[in-house]
PDB file of C-alpha atoms in Angstrom:
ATOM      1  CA  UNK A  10       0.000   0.000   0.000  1.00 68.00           C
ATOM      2  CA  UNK A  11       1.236   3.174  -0.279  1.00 75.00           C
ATOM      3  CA  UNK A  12       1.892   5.903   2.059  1.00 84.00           C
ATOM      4  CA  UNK A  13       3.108   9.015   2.643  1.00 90.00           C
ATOM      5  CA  UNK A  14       5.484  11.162   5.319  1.00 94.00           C
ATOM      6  CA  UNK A  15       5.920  15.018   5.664  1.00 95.00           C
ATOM      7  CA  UNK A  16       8.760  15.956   7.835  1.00 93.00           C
ATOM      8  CA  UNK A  17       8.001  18.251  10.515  1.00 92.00           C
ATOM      9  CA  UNK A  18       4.271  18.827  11.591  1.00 93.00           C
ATOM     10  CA  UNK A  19       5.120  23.007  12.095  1.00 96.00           C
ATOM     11  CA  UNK A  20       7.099  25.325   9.977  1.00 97.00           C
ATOM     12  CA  UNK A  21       7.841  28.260  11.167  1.00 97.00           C
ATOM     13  CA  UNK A  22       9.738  30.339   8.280  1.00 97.00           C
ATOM     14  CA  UNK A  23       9.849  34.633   8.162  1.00 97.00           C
ATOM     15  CA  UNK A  24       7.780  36.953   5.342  1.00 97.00           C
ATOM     16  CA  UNK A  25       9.826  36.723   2.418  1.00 97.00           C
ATOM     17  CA  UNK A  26      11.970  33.380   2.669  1.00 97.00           C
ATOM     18  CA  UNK A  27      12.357  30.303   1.396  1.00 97.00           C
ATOM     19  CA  UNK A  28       9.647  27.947   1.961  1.00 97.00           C
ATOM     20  CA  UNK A  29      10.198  24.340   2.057  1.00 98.00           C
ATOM     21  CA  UNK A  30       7.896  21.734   3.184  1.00 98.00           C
ATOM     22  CA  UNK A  31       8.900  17.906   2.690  1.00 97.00           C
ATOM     23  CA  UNK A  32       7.524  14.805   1.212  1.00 96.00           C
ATOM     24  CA  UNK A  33       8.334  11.273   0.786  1.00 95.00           C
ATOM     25  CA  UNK A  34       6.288   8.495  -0.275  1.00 91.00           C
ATOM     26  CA  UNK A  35       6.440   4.746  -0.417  1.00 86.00           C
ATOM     27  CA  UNK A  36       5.152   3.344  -3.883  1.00 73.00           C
ATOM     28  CA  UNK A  37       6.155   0.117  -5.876  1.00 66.00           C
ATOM     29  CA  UNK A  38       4.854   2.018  -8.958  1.00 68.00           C
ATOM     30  CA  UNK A  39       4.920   5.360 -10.456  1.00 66.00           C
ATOM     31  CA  UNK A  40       2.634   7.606  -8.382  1.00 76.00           C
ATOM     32  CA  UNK A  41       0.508  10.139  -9.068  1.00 85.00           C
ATOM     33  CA  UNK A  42       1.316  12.477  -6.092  1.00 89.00           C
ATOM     34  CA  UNK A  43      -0.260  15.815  -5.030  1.00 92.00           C
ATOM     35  CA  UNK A  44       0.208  19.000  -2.446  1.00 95.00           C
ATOM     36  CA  UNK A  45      -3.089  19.939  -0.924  1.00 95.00           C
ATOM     37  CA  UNK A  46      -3.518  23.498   1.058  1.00 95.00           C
ATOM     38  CA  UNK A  47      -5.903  23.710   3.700  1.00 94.00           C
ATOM     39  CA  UNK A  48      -7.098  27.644   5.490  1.00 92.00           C
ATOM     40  CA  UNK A  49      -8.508  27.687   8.872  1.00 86.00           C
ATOM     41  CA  UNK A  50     -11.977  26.206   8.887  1.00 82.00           C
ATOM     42  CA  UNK A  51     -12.368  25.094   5.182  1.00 84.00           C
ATOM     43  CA  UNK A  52     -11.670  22.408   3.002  1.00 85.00           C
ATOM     44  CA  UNK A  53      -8.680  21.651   0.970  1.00 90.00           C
ATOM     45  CA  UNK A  54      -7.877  22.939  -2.002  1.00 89.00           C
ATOM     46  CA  UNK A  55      -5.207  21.611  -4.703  1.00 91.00           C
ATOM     47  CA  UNK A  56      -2.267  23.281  -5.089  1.00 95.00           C
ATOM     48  CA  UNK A  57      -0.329  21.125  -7.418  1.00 93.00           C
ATOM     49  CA  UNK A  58      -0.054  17.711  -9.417  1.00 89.00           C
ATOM     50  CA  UNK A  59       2.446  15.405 -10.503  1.00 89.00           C
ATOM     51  CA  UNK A  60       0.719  13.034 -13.316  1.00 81.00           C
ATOM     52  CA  UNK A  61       4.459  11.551 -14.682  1.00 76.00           C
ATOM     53  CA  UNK A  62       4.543  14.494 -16.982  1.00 75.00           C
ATOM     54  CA  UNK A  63       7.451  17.126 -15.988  1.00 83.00           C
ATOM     55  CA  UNK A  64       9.185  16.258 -13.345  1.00 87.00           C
ATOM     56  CA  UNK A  65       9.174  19.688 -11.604  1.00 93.00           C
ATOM     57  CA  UNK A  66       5.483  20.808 -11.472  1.00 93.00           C
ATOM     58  CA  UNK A  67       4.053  24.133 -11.078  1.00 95.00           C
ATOM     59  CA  UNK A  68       1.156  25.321  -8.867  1.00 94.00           C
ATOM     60  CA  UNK A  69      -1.167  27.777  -8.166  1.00 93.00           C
ATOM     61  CA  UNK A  70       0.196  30.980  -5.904  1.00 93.00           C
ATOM     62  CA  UNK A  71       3.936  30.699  -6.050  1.00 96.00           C
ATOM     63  CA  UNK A  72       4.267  26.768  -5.484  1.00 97.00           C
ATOM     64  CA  UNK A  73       6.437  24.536  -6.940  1.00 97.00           C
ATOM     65  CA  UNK A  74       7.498  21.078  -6.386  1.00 96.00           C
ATOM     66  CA  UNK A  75      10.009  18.840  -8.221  1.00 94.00           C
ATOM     67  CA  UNK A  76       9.190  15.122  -8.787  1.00 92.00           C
ATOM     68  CA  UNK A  77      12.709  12.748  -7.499  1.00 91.00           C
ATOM     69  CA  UNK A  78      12.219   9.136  -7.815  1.00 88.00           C
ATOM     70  CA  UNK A  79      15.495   8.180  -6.686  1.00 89.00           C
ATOM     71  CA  UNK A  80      15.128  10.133  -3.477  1.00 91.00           C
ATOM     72  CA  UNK A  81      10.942   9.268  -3.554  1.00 91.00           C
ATOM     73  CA  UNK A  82      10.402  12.389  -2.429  1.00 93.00           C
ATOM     74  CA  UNK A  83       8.106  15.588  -3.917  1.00 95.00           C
ATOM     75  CA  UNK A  84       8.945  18.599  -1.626  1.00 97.00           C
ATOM     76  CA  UNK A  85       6.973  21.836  -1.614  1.00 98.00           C
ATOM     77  CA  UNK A  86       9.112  24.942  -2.421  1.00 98.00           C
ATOM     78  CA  UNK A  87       8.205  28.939  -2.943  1.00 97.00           C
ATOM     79  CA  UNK A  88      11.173  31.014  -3.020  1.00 97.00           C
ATOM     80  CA  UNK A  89       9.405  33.821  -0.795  1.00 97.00           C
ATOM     81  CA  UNK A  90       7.073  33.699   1.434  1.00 97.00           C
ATOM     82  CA  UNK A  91       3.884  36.330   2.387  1.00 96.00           C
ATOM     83  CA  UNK A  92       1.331  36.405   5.399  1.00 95.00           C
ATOM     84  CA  UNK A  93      -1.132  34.754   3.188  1.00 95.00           C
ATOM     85  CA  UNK A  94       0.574  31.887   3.139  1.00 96.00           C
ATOM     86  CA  UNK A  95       0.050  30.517   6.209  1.00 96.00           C
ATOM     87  CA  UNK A  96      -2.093  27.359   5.814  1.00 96.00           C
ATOM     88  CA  UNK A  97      -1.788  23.724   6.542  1.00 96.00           C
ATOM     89  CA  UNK A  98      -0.567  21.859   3.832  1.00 97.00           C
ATOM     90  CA  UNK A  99      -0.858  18.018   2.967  1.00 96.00           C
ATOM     91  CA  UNK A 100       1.038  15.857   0.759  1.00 95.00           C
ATOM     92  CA  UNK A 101      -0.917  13.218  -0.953  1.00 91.00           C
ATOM     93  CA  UNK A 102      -0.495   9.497  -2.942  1.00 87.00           C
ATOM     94  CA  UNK A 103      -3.022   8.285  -5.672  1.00 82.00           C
ATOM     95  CA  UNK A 104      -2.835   4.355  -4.265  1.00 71.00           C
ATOM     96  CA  UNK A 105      -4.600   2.651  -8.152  1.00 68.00           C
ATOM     97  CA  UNK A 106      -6.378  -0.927  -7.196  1.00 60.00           C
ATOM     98  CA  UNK A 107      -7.658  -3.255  -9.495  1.00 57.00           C
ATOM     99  CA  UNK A 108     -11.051  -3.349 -10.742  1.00 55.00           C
ATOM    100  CA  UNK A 109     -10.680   0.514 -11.300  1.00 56.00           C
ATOM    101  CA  UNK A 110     -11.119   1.396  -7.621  1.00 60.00           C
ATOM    102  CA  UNK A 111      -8.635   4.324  -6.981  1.00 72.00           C
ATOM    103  CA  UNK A 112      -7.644   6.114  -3.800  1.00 76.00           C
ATOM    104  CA  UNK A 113      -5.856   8.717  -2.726  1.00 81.00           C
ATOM    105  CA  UNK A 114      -3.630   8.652   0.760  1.00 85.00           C
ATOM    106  CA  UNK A 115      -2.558  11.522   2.640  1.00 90.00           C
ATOM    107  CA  UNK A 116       0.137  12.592   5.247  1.00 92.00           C
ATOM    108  CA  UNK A 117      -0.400  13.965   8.798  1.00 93.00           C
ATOM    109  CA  UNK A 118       0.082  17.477   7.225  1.00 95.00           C
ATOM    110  CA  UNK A 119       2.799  20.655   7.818  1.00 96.00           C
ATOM    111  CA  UNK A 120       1.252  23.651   9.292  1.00 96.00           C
ATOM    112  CA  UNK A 121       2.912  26.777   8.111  1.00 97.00           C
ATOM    113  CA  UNK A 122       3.348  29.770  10.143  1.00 97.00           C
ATOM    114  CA  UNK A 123       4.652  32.575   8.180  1.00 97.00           C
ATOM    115  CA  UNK A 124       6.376  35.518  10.718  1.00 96.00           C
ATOM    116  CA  UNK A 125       6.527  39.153   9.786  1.00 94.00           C
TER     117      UNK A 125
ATOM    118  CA  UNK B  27     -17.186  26.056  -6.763  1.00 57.00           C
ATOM    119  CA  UNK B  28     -17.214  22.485  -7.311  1.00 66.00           C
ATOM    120  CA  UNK B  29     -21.107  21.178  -6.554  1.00 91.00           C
ATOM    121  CA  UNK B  30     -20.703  19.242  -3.463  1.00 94.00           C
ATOM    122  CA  UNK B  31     -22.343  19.824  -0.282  1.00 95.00           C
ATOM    123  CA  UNK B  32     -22.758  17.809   3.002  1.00 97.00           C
ATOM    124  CA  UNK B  33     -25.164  17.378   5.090  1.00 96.00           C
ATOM    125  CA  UNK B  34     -25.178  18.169   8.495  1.00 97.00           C
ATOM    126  CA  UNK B  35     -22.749  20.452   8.514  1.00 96.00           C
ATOM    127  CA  UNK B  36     -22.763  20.293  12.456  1.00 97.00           C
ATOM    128  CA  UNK B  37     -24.187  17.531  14.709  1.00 97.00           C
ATOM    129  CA  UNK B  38     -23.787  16.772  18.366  1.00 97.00           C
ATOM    130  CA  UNK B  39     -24.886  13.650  19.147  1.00 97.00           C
ATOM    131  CA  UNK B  40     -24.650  10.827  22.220  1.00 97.00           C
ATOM    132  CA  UNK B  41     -22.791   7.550  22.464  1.00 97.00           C
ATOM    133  CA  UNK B  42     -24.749   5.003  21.264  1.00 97.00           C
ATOM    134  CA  UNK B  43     -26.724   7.159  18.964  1.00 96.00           C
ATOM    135  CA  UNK B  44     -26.621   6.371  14.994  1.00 96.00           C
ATOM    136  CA  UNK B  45     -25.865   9.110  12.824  1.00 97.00           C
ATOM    137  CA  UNK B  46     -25.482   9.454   9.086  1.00 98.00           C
ATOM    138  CA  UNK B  47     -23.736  12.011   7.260  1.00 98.00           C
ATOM    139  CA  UNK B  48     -24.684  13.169   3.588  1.00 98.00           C
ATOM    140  CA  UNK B  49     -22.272  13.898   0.721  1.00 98.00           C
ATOM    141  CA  UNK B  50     -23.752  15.298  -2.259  1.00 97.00           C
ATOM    142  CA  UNK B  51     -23.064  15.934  -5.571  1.00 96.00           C
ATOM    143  CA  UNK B  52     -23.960  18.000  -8.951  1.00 95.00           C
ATOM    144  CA  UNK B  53     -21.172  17.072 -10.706  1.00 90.00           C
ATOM    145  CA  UNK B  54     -21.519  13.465 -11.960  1.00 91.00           C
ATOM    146  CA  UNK B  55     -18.309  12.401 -10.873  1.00 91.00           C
ATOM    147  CA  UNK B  56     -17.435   8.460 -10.587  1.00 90.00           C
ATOM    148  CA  UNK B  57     -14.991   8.757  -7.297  1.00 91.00           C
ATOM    149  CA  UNK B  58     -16.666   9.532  -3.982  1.00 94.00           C
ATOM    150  CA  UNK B  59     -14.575   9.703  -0.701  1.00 94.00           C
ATOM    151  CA  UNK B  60     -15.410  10.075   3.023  1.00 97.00           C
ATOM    152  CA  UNK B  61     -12.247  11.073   5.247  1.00 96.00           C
ATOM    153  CA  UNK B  62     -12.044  12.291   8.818  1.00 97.00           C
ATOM    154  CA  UNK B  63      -9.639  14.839   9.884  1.00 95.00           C
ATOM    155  CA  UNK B  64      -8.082  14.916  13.602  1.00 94.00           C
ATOM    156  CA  UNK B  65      -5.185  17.022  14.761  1.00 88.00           C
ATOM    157  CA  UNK B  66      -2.205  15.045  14.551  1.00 85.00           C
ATOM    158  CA  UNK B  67      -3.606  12.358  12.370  1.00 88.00           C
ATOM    159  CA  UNK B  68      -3.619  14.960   9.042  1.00 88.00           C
ATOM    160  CA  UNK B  69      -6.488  12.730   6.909  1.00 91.00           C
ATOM    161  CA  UNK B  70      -7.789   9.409   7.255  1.00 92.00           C
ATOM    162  CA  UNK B  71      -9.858   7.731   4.763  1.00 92.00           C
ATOM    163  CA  UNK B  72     -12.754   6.329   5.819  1.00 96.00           C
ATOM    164  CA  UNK B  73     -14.423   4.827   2.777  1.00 95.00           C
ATOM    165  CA  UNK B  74     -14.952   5.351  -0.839  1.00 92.00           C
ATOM    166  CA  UNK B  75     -16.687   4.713  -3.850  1.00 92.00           C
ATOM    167  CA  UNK B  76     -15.936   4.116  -7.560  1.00 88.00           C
ATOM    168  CA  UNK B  77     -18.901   3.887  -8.762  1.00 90.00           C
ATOM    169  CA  UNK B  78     -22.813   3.187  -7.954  1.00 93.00           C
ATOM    170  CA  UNK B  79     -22.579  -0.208  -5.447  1.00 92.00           C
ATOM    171  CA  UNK B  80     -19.434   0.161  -5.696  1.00 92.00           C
ATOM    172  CA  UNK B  81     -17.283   0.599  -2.255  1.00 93.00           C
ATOM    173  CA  UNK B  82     -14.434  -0.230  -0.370  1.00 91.00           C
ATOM    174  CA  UNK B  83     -12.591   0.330   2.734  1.00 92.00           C
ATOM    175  CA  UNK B  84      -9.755   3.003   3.807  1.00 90.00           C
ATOM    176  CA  UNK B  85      -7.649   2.875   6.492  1.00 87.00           C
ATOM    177  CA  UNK B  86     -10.230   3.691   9.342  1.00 94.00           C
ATOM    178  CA  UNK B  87     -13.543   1.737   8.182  1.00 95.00           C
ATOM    179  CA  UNK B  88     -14.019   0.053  11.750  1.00 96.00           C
ATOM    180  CA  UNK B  89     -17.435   1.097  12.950  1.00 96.00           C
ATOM    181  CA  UNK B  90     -18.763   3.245   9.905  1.00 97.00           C
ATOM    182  CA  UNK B  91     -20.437   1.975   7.147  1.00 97.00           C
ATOM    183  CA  UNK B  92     -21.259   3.732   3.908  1.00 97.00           C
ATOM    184  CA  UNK B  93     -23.900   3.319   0.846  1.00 97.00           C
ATOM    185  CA  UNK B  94     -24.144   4.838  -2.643  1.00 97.00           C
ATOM    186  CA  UNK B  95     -27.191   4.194  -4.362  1.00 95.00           C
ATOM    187  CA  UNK B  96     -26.882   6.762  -6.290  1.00 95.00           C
ATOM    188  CA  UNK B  97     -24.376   9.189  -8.254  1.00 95.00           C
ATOM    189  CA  UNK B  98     -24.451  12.090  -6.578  1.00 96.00           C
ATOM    190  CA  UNK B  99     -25.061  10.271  -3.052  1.00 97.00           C
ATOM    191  CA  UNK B 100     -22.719   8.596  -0.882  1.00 98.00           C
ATOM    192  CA  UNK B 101     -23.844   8.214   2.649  1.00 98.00           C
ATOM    193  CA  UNK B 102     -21.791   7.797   5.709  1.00 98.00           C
ATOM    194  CA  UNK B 103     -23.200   5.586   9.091  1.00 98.00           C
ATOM    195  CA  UNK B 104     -21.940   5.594  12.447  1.00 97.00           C
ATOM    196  CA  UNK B 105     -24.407   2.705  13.639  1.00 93.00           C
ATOM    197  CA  UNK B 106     -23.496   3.575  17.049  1.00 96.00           C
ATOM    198  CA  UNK B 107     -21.879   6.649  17.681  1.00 97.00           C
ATOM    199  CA  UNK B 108     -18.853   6.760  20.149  1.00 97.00           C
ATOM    200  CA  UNK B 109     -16.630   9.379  21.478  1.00 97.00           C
ATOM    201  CA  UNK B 110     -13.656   8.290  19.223  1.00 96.00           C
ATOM    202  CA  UNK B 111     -15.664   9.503  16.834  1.00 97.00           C
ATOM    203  CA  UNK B 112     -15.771  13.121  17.538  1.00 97.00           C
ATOM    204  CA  UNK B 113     -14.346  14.496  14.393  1.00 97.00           C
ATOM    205  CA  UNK B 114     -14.805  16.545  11.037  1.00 96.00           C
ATOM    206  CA  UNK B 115     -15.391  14.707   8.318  1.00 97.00           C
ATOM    207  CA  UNK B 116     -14.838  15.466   4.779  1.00 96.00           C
ATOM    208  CA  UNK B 117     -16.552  14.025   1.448  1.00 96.00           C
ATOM    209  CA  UNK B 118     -14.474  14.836  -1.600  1.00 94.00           C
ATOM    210  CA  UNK B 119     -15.107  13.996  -5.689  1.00 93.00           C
ATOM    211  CA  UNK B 120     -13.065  13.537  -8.634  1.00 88.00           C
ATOM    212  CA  UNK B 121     -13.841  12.608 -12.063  1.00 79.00           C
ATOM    213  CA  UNK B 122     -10.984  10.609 -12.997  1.00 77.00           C
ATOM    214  CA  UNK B 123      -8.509   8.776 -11.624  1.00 70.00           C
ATOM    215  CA  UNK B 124      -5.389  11.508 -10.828  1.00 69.00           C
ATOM    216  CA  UNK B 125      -7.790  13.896 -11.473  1.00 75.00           C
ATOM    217  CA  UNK B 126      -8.572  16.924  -9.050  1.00 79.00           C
ATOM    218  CA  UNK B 127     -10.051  16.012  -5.869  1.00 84.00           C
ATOM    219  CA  UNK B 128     -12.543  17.984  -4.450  1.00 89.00           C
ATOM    220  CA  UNK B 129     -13.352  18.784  -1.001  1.00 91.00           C
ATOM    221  CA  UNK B 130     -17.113  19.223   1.062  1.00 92.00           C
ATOM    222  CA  UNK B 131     -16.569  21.985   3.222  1.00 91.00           C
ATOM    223  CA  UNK B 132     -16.655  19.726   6.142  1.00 94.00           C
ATOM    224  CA  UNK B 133     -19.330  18.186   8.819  1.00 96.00           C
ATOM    225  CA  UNK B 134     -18.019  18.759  12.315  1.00 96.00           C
ATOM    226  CA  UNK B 135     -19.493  15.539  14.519  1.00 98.00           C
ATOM    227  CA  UNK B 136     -19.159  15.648  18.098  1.00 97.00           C
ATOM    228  CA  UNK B 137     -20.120  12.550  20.612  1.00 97.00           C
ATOM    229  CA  UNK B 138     -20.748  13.347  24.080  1.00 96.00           C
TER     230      UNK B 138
END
């Protein structure tokens, strides 16, 4: 099955640095893998995709994240961070079954504070 | 705004109690999901659906039970309620598989 860790449950990073928020995965296959934000009090929303395409994906609002299958990892970067940014964000593993059943696992999330 | 709605969107219950939750649809999407969220645990799927009948369990299926007669219903069932229940829960749709998923806006459940 597959399955999915982010590194460090808080990041705390200042307005206008580097944010980086990490992923690895577990898969015996080529994943589909995803970065999901989440405000206070709503649902999530998707920030990004990796469908085997381009390795290093781009998302919505400044994110990025690069696809490494030797390192099975698919980190979260923006180069600079603003106030708005501050969110909880989950990293996430399309698990494919047989029979066309289809599922998709998630991490324990990274909250991000963002410091002025 | 993708058409999905759920149904209560806030519920305190007792232990012992059943209670089901309601995910609905407008968009005619094949992949329904039920998850619960806890702090700590990010979240947890509960169970889903690929199709009308068609279900199967996550990783946290003990004690809820789910039913999808319907496309643009999938119905989640706490036969008997319990404090380790107390949670949000979230119903989410996608069209396709690795296709966007989209999320309910959440049904907070508490079980005194």
């Amino acid at each position: 099955a597959q399955s999915v860790t982010q590194l460090g449950s808080h990041v705390s990073v200042s307005e206008g640095a580097l944010v980086l928020l990490r992923c690895n995965y577990s898969s015996s296959v080529p994943p589909y893998l995803f970065w999901y934000v989440q405000y206070p009090n709503q649902g999530l929303q998707l920030l990004l995709k990796y469908t085997s395409a381009a390795t290093l994906v781009k998302g919505i609002n400044g994110f990025e994240a690069e696809f490494k299958k030797s390192e099975t990892s698919f980190h979260l970067t923006k180069p600079s961070a603003h106030m708005s940014d501050a969110a909880e964000y989950f990293c996430a593993v399309s698990d494919l079954r047989q029979g066309g059943s289809e599922k998709l696992v998630f991490g324990k999330g990274t909250k991000l504070t963002v410091n002025p | 705004d993708a058409g999905i709605t759920q149904s209560p969107r806030h519920k305190v219950t007792e232990t012992g109690t059943p209670v089901t939750l309601r995910c609905h649809q407008t968009e005619n999407h094949r992949y329904m999901y039920w998850y619960r969220q806890d702090p700590g645990h990010g979240l947890r799927l509960i169970h889903y659906s690929y199709g009308v009948k068609d279900t199967d369990k996550g990783e946290v299926s003990d004690g809820y039970s789910v039913s999808r007669s319907k496309t643009e219903d999938f119905l989640l069932t706490l036969e008997s309620a319990t404090s380790s229940q107390t949670s949000v829960y979230f119903c989410a749709i996608r069209d396709r598989v690795a296709g966007e998923l989209f999320f309910g806006e959440g049904s907070r459940l508490t079980v005194l």
